[in-house]
Amino acid sequence: MRIARRLFDELIAHARADAPNECCGMIASRDGEAVAVHRATNAAASPLRYVIDGKEQYEIQTAIEDAGLDLGAIYHSHTRSAPEPSETDINLAFYPDALYVIVGVNDEVPDVRAWRIVDGQVSPADLEVVG
C-alpha cells in the first residue's frame, strides 16, 4: 500500500494522542493507495488491546463503501511492544483483503509496519510512504 506522508503522520499522531492506550481505526484506499484515515475510539480503553465499537465500525465501513473506496487497512498502535501482530491481533484478523498496520510508539522514534494476516498466517506487507 502506498500512503501519503500526511496520512502516515496522522496515524502516528493518533497513536501518540491515545497513548498510553492503543489507538485504532481504518484506512480507506483506492487501487492500493491510501486516501483517508478514519480514526476510531478504542472502546476497550486499554494499553494492551483495542476494540472498535460495532456501531462505529459499521459507520466507518459504510462511509468507505459509500465513497466507492476499499477497506485498505485496519490500524492500531502498540504502546509497549514492537509493531508486530500479537496472538490476539492474529486471532481477531477477520478481513483477509485488508492490511493490518501497527504503529509502534514505545520508543522515541515511531515504527510503523504493515502485515497481511490470512487464516492465522502472518506475513510482512509493503507500506510505501510517498511525499
PDB file of C-alpha atoms in Angstrom:
ATOM      1  CA  MET A   1       0.000   0.000   0.000  1.00  0.00           C
ATOM      2  CA  ARG A   2       1.166   3.492  -0.823  1.00  0.00           C
ATOM      3  CA  ILE A   3       0.380   6.167   1.750  1.00  0.00           C
ATOM      4  CA  ALA A   4       0.918   9.920   1.582  1.00  0.00           C
ATOM      5  CA  ARG A   5       3.212  11.374   4.243  1.00  0.00           C
ATOM      6  CA  ARG A   6       0.352  13.467   5.716  1.00  0.00           C
ATOM      7  CA  LEU A   7      -1.805  10.332   6.239  1.00  0.00           C
ATOM      8  CA  PHE A   8       1.162   8.404   7.623  1.00  0.00           C
ATOM      9  CA  ASP A   9       1.825  11.260  10.057  1.00  0.00           C
ATOM     10  CA  GLU A  10      -1.854  11.199  11.043  1.00  0.00           C
ATOM     11  CA  LEU A  11      -1.510   7.541  12.118  1.00  0.00           C
ATOM     12  CA  ILE A  12       1.446   8.450  14.319  1.00  0.00           C
ATOM     13  CA  ALA A  13      -0.342  11.493  15.767  1.00  0.00           C
ATOM     14  CA  HIS A  14      -3.367   9.340  16.620  1.00  0.00           C
ATOM     15  CA  ALA A  15      -1.165   6.742  18.336  1.00  0.00           C
ATOM     16  CA  ARG A  16       0.640   9.390  20.375  1.00  0.00           C
ATOM     17  CA  ALA A  17      -2.607  11.169  21.300  1.00  0.00           C
ATOM     18  CA  ASP A  18      -4.227   7.979  22.625  1.00  0.00           C
ATOM     19  CA  ALA A  19      -1.140   6.690  24.466  1.00  0.00           C
ATOM     20  CA  PRO A  20      -0.771   5.029  26.858  1.00  0.00           C
ATOM     21  CA  ASN A  21      -3.831   3.242  25.414  1.00  0.00           C
ATOM     22  CA  GLU A  22      -3.822   1.652  21.989  1.00  0.00           C
ATOM     23  CA  CYS A  23      -5.422   3.662  19.212  1.00  0.00           C
ATOM     24  CA  CYS A  24      -7.366   2.129  16.331  1.00  0.00           C
ATOM     25  CA  GLY A  25      -9.011   2.974  13.060  1.00  0.00           C
ATOM     26  CA  MET A  26      -9.350   2.158   9.384  1.00  0.00           C
ATOM     27  CA  ILE A  27      -7.645   3.324   6.215  1.00  0.00           C
ATOM     28  CA  ALA A  28      -9.678   3.775   3.051  1.00  0.00           C
ATOM     29  CA  SER A  29      -7.884   3.053  -0.213  1.00  0.00           C
ATOM     30  CA  ARG A  30      -8.283   3.065  -3.969  1.00  0.00           C
ATOM     31  CA  ASP A  31      -6.148   0.840  -6.182  1.00  0.00           C
ATOM     32  CA  GLY A  32      -3.657   0.140  -3.404  1.00  0.00           C
ATOM     33  CA  GLU A  33      -3.233   3.767  -2.383  1.00  0.00           C
ATOM     34  CA  ALA A  34      -4.413   5.111   0.971  1.00  0.00           C
ATOM     35  CA  VAL A  35      -6.784   8.043   0.537  1.00  0.00           C
ATOM     36  CA  ALA A  36      -8.271   8.610   4.018  1.00  0.00           C
ATOM     37  CA  VAL A  37      -7.660   7.736   7.641  1.00  0.00           C
ATOM     38  CA  HIS A  38     -10.760   7.081   9.747  1.00  0.00           C
ATOM     39  CA  ARG A  39      -9.965   7.334  13.442  1.00  0.00           C
ATOM     40  CA  ALA A  40     -11.994   5.140  15.766  1.00  0.00           C
ATOM     41  CA  THR A  41     -12.375   5.110  19.522  1.00  0.00           C
ATOM     42  CA  ASN A  42     -10.770   2.237  21.377  1.00  0.00           C
ATOM     43  CA  ALA A  43     -13.810   1.003  23.292  1.00  0.00           C
ATOM     44  CA  ALA A  44     -11.514  -1.154  25.443  1.00  0.00           C
ATOM     45  CA  ALA A  45      -9.581   1.963  26.552  1.00  0.00           C
ATOM     46  CA  SER A  46      -6.615  -0.341  27.140  1.00  0.00           C
ATOM     47  CA  PRO A  47      -2.854  -0.208  26.613  1.00  0.00           C
ATOM     48  CA  LEU A  48      -2.923  -3.925  25.756  1.00  0.00           C
ATOM     49  CA  ARG A  49      -5.728  -4.323  23.220  1.00  0.00           C
ATOM     50  CA  TYR A  50      -8.204  -2.467  21.074  1.00  0.00           C
ATOM     51  CA  VAL A  51     -11.881  -2.853  20.292  1.00  0.00           C
ATOM     52  CA  ILE A  52     -13.800  -0.826  17.735  1.00  0.00           C
ATOM     53  CA  ASP A  53     -17.430  -0.479  18.783  1.00  0.00           C
ATOM     54  CA  GLY A  54     -19.667  -2.330  16.319  1.00  0.00           C
ATOM     55  CA  LYS A  55     -21.787   0.724  15.522  1.00  0.00           C
ATOM     56  CA  GLU A  56     -18.751   2.909  14.910  1.00  0.00           C
ATOM     57  CA  GLN A  57     -17.139   0.196  12.772  1.00  0.00           C
ATOM     58  CA  TYR A  58     -20.317  -0.086  10.699  1.00  0.00           C
ATOM     59  CA  GLU A  59     -20.435   3.702  10.219  1.00  0.00           C
ATOM     60  CA  ILE A  60     -16.800   3.865   9.099  1.00  0.00           C
ATOM     61  CA  GLN A  61     -17.127   0.914   6.733  1.00  0.00           C
ATOM     62  CA  THR A  62     -20.342   2.344   5.284  1.00  0.00           C
ATOM     63  CA  ALA A  63     -18.648   5.711   4.699  1.00  0.00           C
ATOM     64  CA  ILE A  64     -15.752   3.967   2.948  1.00  0.00           C
ATOM     65  CA  GLU A  65     -18.103   1.931   0.742  1.00  0.00           C
ATOM     66  CA  ASP A  66     -20.379   4.912   0.009  1.00  0.00           C
ATOM     67  CA  ALA A  67     -17.318   6.829  -1.210  1.00  0.00           C
ATOM     68  CA  GLY A  68     -16.564   3.995  -3.633  1.00  0.00           C
ATOM     69  CA  LEU A  69     -13.387   3.098  -1.755  1.00  0.00           C
ATOM     70  CA  ASP A  70     -11.938  -0.091  -0.312  1.00  0.00           C
ATOM     71  CA  LEU A  71     -11.033  -1.016   3.246  1.00  0.00           C
ATOM     72  CA  GLY A  72      -7.303  -0.900   2.624  1.00  0.00           C
ATOM     73  CA  ALA A  73      -6.143  -1.421   6.185  1.00  0.00           C
ATOM     74  CA  ILE A  74      -7.118  -1.656   9.804  1.00  0.00           C
ATOM     75  CA  TYR A  75      -4.634   0.080  12.065  1.00  0.00           C
ATOM     76  CA  HIS A  76      -3.850   0.179  15.737  1.00  0.00           C
ATOM     77  CA  SER A  77      -0.918   1.021  17.951  1.00  0.00           C
ATOM     78  CA  HIS A  78       1.353  -0.900  20.248  1.00  0.00           C
ATOM     79  CA  THR A  79       2.428   1.324  23.094  1.00  0.00           C
ATOM     80  CA  ARG A  80       4.520  -1.228  24.990  1.00  0.00           C
ATOM     81  CA  SER A  81       5.840  -3.612  22.358  1.00  0.00           C
ATOM     82  CA  ALA A  82       7.166  -3.862  18.822  1.00  0.00           C
ATOM     83  CA  PRO A  83       4.705  -3.268  15.972  1.00  0.00           C
ATOM     84  CA  GLU A  84       4.269  -6.972  15.289  1.00  0.00           C
ATOM     85  CA  PRO A  85       0.918  -8.785  15.441  1.00  0.00           C
ATOM     86  CA  SER A  86       0.170 -10.290  18.831  1.00  0.00           C
ATOM     87  CA  GLU A  87      -1.667 -13.575  19.173  1.00  0.00           C
ATOM     88  CA  THR A  88      -4.817 -11.550  19.902  1.00  0.00           C
ATOM     89  CA  ASP A  89      -4.266  -9.465  16.754  1.00  0.00           C
ATOM     90  CA  ILE A  90      -3.926 -12.648  14.703  1.00  0.00           C
ATOM     91  CA  ASN A  91      -6.999 -14.281  16.220  1.00  0.00           C
ATOM     92  CA  LEU A  92      -9.123 -11.178  15.547  1.00  0.00           C
ATOM     93  CA  ALA A  93      -7.960 -10.599  11.954  1.00  0.00           C
ATOM     94  CA  PHE A  94     -11.256 -11.127  10.114  1.00  0.00           C
ATOM     95  CA  TYR A  95     -10.512  -9.121   6.950  1.00  0.00           C
ATOM     96  CA  PRO A  96      -8.091 -11.082   4.741  1.00  0.00           C
ATOM     97  CA  ASP A  97      -8.185  -8.486   1.943  1.00  0.00           C
ATOM     98  CA  ALA A  98      -7.127  -5.655   4.257  1.00  0.00           C
ATOM     99  CA  LEU A  99      -3.666  -4.969   5.592  1.00  0.00           C
ATOM    100  CA  TYR A 100      -3.066  -4.642   9.304  1.00  0.00           C
ATOM    101  CA  VAL A 101      -0.951  -1.603  10.123  1.00  0.00           C
ATOM    102  CA  ILE A 102       0.612  -1.386  13.566  1.00  0.00           C
ATOM    103  CA  VAL A 103       2.078   1.872  14.857  1.00  0.00           C
ATOM    104  CA  GLY A 104       4.772   1.268  17.452  1.00  0.00           C
ATOM    105  CA  VAL A 105       5.196   4.225  19.790  1.00  0.00           C
ATOM    106  CA  ASN A 106       7.066   2.643  22.690  1.00  0.00           C
ATOM    107  CA  ASP A 107      10.308   4.320  21.519  1.00  0.00           C
ATOM    108  CA  GLU A 108      11.159   7.935  20.736  1.00  0.00           C
ATOM    109  CA  VAL A 109      11.035   7.235  17.002  1.00  0.00           C
ATOM    110  CA  PRO A 110       7.752   5.632  15.844  1.00  0.00           C
ATOM    111  CA  ASP A 111       7.987   2.317  13.992  1.00  0.00           C
ATOM    112  CA  VAL A 112       5.106   1.676  11.592  1.00  0.00           C
ATOM    113  CA  ARG A 113       4.745  -1.700   9.884  1.00  0.00           C
ATOM    114  CA  ALA A 114       2.126  -3.367   7.702  1.00  0.00           C
ATOM    115  CA  TRP A 115       1.113  -7.017   7.803  1.00  0.00           C
ATOM    116  CA  ARG A 116      -1.103  -9.363   5.892  1.00  0.00           C
ATOM    117  CA  ILE A 117      -2.953 -11.818   8.145  1.00  0.00           C
ATOM    118  CA  VAL A 118      -4.850 -14.599   6.400  1.00  0.00           C
ATOM    119  CA  ASP A 119      -6.134 -17.723   8.146  1.00  0.00           C
ATOM    120  CA  GLY A 120      -3.789 -17.151  11.071  1.00  0.00           C
ATOM    121  CA  GLN A 121      -0.735 -16.799   8.826  1.00  0.00           C
ATOM    122  CA  VAL A 122       1.208 -13.550   9.166  1.00  0.00           C
ATOM    123  CA  SER A 123       3.466 -12.045   6.521  1.00  0.00           C
ATOM    124  CA  PRO A 124       5.044  -8.598   6.175  1.00  0.00           C
ATOM    125  CA  ALA A 125       3.371  -6.255   3.682  1.00  0.00           C
ATOM    126  CA  ASP A 126       4.702  -3.217   1.866  1.00  0.00           C
ATOM    127  CA  LEU A 127       3.814   0.208   3.202  1.00  0.00           C
ATOM    128  CA  GLU A 128       5.381   2.839   0.960  1.00  0.00           C
ATOM    129  CA  VAL A 129       5.326   6.395   2.291  1.00  0.00           C
ATOM    130  CA  VAL A 130       5.223   8.973  -0.504  1.00  0.00           C
ATOM    131  CA  GLY A 131       5.588  12.729  -0.483  1.00  0.00           C
TER     132      GLY A 131
END
